[in-house]
Structures are given as structure tokens and as C-alpha cells.
Short mmCIF file of C-alpha atoms and ligand atoms in Angstrom, two decimals:
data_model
loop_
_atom_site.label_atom_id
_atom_site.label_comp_id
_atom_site.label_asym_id
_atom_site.label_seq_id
_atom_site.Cartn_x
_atom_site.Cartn_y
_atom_site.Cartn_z
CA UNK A 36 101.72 -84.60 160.62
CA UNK A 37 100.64 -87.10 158.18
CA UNK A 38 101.75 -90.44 157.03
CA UNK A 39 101.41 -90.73 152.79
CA UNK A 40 102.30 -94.08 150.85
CA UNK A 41 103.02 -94.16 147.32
CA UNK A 42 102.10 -97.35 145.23
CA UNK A 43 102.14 -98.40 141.57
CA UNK A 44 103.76 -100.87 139.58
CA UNK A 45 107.00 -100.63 138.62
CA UNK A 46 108.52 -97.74 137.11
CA UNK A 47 105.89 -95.60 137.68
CA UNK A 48 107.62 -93.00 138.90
CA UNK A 49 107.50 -92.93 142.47
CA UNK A 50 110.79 -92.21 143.73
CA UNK A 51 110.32 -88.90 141.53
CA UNK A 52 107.33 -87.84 143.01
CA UNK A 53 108.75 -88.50 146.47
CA UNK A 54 111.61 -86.14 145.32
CA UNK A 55 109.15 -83.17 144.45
CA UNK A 56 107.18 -83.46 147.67
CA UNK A 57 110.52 -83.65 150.22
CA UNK A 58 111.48 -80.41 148.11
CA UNK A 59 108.64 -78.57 148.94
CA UNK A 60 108.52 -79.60 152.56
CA UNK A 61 111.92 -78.87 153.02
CA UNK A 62 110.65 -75.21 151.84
CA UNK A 63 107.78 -74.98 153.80
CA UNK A 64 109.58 -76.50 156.98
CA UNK A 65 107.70 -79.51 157.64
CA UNK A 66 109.66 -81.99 159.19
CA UNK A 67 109.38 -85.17 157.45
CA UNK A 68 110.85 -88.97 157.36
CA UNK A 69 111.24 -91.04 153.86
CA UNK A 70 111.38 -94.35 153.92
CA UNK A 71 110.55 -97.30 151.77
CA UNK A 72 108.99 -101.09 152.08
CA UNK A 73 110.46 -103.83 152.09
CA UNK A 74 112.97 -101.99 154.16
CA UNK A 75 113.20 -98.88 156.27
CA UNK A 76 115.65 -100.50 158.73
CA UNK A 77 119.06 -102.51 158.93
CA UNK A 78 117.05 -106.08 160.01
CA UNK A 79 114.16 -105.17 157.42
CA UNK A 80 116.81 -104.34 154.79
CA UNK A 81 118.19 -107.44 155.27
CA UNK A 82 114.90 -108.84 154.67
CA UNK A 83 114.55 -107.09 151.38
CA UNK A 84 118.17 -108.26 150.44
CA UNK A 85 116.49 -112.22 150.81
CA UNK A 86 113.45 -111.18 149.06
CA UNK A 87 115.47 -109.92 145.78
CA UNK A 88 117.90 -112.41 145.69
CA UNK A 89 117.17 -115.04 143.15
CA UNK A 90 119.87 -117.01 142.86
CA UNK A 91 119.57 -120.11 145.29
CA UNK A 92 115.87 -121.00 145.78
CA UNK A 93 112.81 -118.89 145.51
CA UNK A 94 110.98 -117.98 147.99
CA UNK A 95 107.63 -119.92 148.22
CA UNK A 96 104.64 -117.35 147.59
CA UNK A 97 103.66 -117.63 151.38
CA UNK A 98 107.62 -117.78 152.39
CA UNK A 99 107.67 -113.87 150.52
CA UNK A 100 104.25 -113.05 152.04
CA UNK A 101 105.93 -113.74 155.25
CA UNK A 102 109.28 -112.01 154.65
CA UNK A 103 107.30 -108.89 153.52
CA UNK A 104 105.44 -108.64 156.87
CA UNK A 105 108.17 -109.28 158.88
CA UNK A 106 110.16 -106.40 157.33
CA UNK A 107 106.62 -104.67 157.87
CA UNK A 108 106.51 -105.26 161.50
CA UNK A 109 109.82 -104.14 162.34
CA UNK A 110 109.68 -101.23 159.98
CA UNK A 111 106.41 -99.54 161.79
CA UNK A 112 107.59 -100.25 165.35
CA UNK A 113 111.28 -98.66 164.90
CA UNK A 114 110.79 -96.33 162.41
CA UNK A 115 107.42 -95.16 161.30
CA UNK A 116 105.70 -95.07 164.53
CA UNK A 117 108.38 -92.95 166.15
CA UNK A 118 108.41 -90.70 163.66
CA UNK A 119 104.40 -89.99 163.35
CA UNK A 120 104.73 -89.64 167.78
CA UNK A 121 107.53 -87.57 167.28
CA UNK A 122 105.02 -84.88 164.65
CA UNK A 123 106.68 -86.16 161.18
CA UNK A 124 105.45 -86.06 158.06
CA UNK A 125 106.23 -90.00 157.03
CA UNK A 126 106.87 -90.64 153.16
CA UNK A 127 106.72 -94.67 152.63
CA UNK A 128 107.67 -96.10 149.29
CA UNK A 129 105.25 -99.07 148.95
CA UNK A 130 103.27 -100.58 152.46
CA UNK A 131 100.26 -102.49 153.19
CA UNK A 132 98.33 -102.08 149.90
CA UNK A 133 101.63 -103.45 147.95
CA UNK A 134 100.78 -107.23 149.71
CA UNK A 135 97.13 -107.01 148.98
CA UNK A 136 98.41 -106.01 145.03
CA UNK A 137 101.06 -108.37 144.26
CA UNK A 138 100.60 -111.10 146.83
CA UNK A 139 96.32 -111.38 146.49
CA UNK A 140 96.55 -109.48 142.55
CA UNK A 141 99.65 -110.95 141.15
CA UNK A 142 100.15 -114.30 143.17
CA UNK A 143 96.71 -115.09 143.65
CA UNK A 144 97.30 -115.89 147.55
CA UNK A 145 94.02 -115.44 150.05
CA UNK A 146 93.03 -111.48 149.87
CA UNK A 147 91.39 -111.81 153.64
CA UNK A 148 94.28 -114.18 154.85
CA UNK A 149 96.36 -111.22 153.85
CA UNK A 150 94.46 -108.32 155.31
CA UNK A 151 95.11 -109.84 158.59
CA UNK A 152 98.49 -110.32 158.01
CA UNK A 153 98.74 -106.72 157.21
CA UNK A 154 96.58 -105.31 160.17
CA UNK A 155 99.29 -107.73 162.66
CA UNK A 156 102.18 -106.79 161.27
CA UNK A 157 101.08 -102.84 161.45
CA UNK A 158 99.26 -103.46 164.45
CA UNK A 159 96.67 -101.05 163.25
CA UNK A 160 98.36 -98.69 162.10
CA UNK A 161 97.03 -97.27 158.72
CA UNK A 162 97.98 -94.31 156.40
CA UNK A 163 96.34 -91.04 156.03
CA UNK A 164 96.48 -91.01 152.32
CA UNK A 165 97.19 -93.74 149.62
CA UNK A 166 98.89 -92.18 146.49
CA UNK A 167 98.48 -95.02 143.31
CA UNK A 168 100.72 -93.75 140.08
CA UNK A 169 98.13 -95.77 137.83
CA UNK A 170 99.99 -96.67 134.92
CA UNK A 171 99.44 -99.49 131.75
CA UNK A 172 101.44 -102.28 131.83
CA UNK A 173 102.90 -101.40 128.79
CA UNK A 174 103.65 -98.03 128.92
CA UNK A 175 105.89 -99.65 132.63
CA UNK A 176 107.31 -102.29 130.59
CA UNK A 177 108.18 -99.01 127.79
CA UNK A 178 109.88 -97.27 130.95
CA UNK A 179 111.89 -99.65 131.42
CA UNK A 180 112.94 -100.64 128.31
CA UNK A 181 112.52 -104.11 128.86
CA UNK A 182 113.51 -106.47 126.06
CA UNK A 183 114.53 -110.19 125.43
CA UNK A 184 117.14 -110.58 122.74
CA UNK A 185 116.29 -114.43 122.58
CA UNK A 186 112.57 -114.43 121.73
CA UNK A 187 111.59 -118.19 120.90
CA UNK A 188 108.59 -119.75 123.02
CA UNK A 189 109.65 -119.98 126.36
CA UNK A 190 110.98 -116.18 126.18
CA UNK A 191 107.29 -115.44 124.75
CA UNK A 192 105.67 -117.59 127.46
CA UNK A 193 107.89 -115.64 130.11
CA UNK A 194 106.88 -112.09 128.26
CA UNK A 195 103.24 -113.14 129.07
CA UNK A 196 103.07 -114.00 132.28
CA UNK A 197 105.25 -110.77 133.08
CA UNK A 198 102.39 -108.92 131.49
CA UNK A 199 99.73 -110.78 133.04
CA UNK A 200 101.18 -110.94 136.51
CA UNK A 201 101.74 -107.14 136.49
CA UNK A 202 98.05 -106.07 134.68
CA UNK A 203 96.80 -108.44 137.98
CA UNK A 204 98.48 -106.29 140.07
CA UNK A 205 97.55 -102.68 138.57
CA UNK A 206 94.08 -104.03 138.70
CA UNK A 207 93.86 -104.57 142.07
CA UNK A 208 95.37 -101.25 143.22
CA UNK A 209 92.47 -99.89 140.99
CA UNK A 210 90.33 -101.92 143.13
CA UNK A 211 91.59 -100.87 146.44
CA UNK A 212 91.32 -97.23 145.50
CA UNK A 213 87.41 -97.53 144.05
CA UNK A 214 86.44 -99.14 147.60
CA UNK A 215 87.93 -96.82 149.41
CA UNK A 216 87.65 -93.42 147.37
CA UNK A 217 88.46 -90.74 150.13
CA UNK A 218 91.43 -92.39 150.97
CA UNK A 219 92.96 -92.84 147.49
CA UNK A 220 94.41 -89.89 145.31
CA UNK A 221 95.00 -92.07 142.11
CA UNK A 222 97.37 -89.31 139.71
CA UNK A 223 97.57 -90.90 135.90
CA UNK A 224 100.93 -91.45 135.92
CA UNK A 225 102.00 -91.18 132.38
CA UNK A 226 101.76 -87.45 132.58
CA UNK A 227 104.86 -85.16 132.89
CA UNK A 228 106.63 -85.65 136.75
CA UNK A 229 106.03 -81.91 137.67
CA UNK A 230 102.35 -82.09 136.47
CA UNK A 231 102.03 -85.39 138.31
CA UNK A 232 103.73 -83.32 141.68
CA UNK A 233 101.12 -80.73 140.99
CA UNK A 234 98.11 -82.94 141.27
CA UNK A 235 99.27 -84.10 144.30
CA UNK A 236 100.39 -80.95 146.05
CA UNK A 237 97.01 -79.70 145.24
CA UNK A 238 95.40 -82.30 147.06
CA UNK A 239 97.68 -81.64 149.94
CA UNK A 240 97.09 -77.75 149.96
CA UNK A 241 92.72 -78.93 149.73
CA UNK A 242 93.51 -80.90 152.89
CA UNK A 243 94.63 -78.51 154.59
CA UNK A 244 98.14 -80.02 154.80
CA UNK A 245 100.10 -77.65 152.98
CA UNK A 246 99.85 -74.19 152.69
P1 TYD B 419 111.77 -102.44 144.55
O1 TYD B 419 113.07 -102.64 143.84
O2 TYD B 419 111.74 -101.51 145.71
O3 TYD B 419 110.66 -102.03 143.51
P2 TYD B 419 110.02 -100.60 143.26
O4 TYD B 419 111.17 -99.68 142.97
O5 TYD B 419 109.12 -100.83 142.10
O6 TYD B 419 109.27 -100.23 144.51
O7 TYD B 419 111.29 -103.89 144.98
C1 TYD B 419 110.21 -104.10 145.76
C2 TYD B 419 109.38 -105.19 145.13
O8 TYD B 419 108.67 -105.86 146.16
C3 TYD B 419 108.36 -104.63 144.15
O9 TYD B 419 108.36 -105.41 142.96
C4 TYD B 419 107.04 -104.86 144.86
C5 TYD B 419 107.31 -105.99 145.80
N1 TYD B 419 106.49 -105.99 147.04
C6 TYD B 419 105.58 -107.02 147.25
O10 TYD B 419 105.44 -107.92 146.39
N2 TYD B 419 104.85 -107.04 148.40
C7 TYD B 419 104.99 -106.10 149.37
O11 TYD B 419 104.30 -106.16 150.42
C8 TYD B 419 105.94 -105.04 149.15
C9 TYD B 419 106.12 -103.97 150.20
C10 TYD B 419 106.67 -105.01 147.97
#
């Protein structure tokens, strides 16, 4: 049994590489649960419908902080927890290490104020292994083809910040991953998916995990 989150900033390629590990569990019979944050259940995906809604009012940065950890809460008691008791593998899309990156990296809210959010809403509990797709910023922003047809100041002003806000965050999952080393397996994500699957698989197999 182990429980693996994947992190990285967007588009960098995580749903793929969750894809090509479930395939090769699935072959070596490992029983296993996928699931993602903010989500994971029907209350938490509510959640994650207010947090991407933007028409209305935004959410306040310590209104999302809040909203993520609720999700978070309900997500580990109902769904990840039961599944680690009950001996499956657990394959999270994004957890803990996402608020420390974009709430502390990209929206500059307190880092410690936020580690205790994260160790109440988990109660504890913590992964076995952190997998970070490192990517640039603007090999993501090449991904996904993200362009303004406007241009003109305020579109430039709104390019930068993008760029900033997301370079804050990919630095400070390069952070969490040098402080913790043996927890981290950070795969360089511009490579080819199925070399990127490899790198990890062969972690897995040094483990012990995987045969
Ligand atoms: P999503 O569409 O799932 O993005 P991705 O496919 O890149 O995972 O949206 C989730 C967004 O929520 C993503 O931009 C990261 C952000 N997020 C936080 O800011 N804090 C958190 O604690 C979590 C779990 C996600």
C-alpha cells in the first residue's frame, strides 16, 4: 500500500502520468484508488465547483485557502483514509504541497499559517511519496497554447503577473522537494510521457513497491 501525490503547475502532464501508473497496476494487480484535490468527493466537488467559478465575486486569498482545506478535510476522512485502511494504493492529483505552492508561492499568504492548516485538515496524515513534474513556466504556458488576441497594456500587465504568479509557484515546489529530498521524486517534465512513466516506475520498482 502506498499513498503517491502528483504536483506541478499546470499542464504538466499529470493526469498522463497517472494514466501510465493505473495501467501498470492494473497489470500487476495492485489494488489502487485515484482521486484528485480540490475534490475526491460529492461535498468536496462542490467545493471545487465554488473555487473555479469566477463569475460573481472572487474568492478572498484566505476565503480559497479555506475552501481548499475544507475540500481537504472531507476528502482524507471519506475517501483517502479508507482506502489506505482498506490496503490501497491511493493516486491523488494535487494535496497538501499544492496550498504551500500556490497559496504561500503564488499568493504570498503565511507559509507556517498554512502548514497548520494543512496538518488540521489531514489530521496528520502525510504521503509516502511526493511526485513534482518540474516544468518552466513557459514551456506550461507553450502546452497550453495560451494566447491573448488583444495585446495592449493591461493584456501585457495580465501576461506578467500570469508568468510571475506561476514561476512563484514552480519555485516553491522546487523548494519543498530540496528540504525534503527522500520524499520528493522530482521527473523533468518536458521529456516524452512514457520516459517520464519510466523514471517513475523505476523509482517504484527501487522501493520495493513494484515488482
Ligand atoms: P485543476 O483544473 O484541477 O488544475 P490542474 O489540472 O492543473 O490540477 O484546478 C485546480 C487548481 O487549484 C490548480 O490551479 C491548483 C489550485 N490549487 C490550489 O491553489 N491550492 C490547493 O490546495 C489545491 C489542491 C489546488
Amino acid at each position: 500500500m502506498a499513498f503517491i501525490v502528483f504536483e506541478g503547475i499546470d499542464g504538466s502532464g499529470k493526469s498522463t502520468l497517472i494514466q501510465g501508473l493505473c495501467e501498470t497496476l492494473v497489470q500487476q494487480n495492485i489494488p489502487f484508488k485515484t482521486t484528485r484535490e480540490p475534490g475526491g468527493t460529492p461535498l468536496a466537488e462542490e467545493i471545487r465547483s465554488l473555487l473555479l467559478r469566477i463569475e460573481d465575486e472572487v474568492p478572498h486569498p484566505r476565503t480559497e485557502l479555506l475552501l481548499y482545506q475544507a475540500s481537504r478535510a472531507q476528502h482524507v476522512e471519506n475517501v483517502i483514509r479508507p482506502h489506505l485502511e482498506s490496503g490501497d494504493w491511493v493516486l491523488c492529483d494535487r494535496f497538501t504541497s499544492s496550498s504551500l505552492a500556490f497559496q504561500a508561492g503564488g499568493r504570498k499568504l503565511n507559509e507556517e499559517k498554512i502548514r497548520q492548516l494543512n496538518d488540521y485538515a489531514t489530521d496528520g496524515l502525510s504521503p509516502d511519496l511526493w511526485v513534482l513534474l518540474d516544468l518552466t513556466v513557459e514551456e506550461s504556458e507553450k502546452r497550453r497554447q495560451h494566447r491573448t488576441d488583444s495585446g495592449g497594456l493591461d493584456a501585457d500587465r495580465f501576461e506578467r503577473e500570469r508568468f510571475e504568479f506561476h514561476q512563484s509557484v514552480r519555485n516553491h515546489y522546487l523548494k519543498q522537494a530540496s528540504s525534503e529530498p527522500e520524499k520528493w521524486l522530482v521527473i523533468d517534465a518536458s521529456h516524452p510521457p512514457a520516459q517520464v512513466l519510466a523514471q517513475l516506475l523505476s523509482t517504484l520498482k527501487e522501493k520495493g513497491w513494484l515488482s
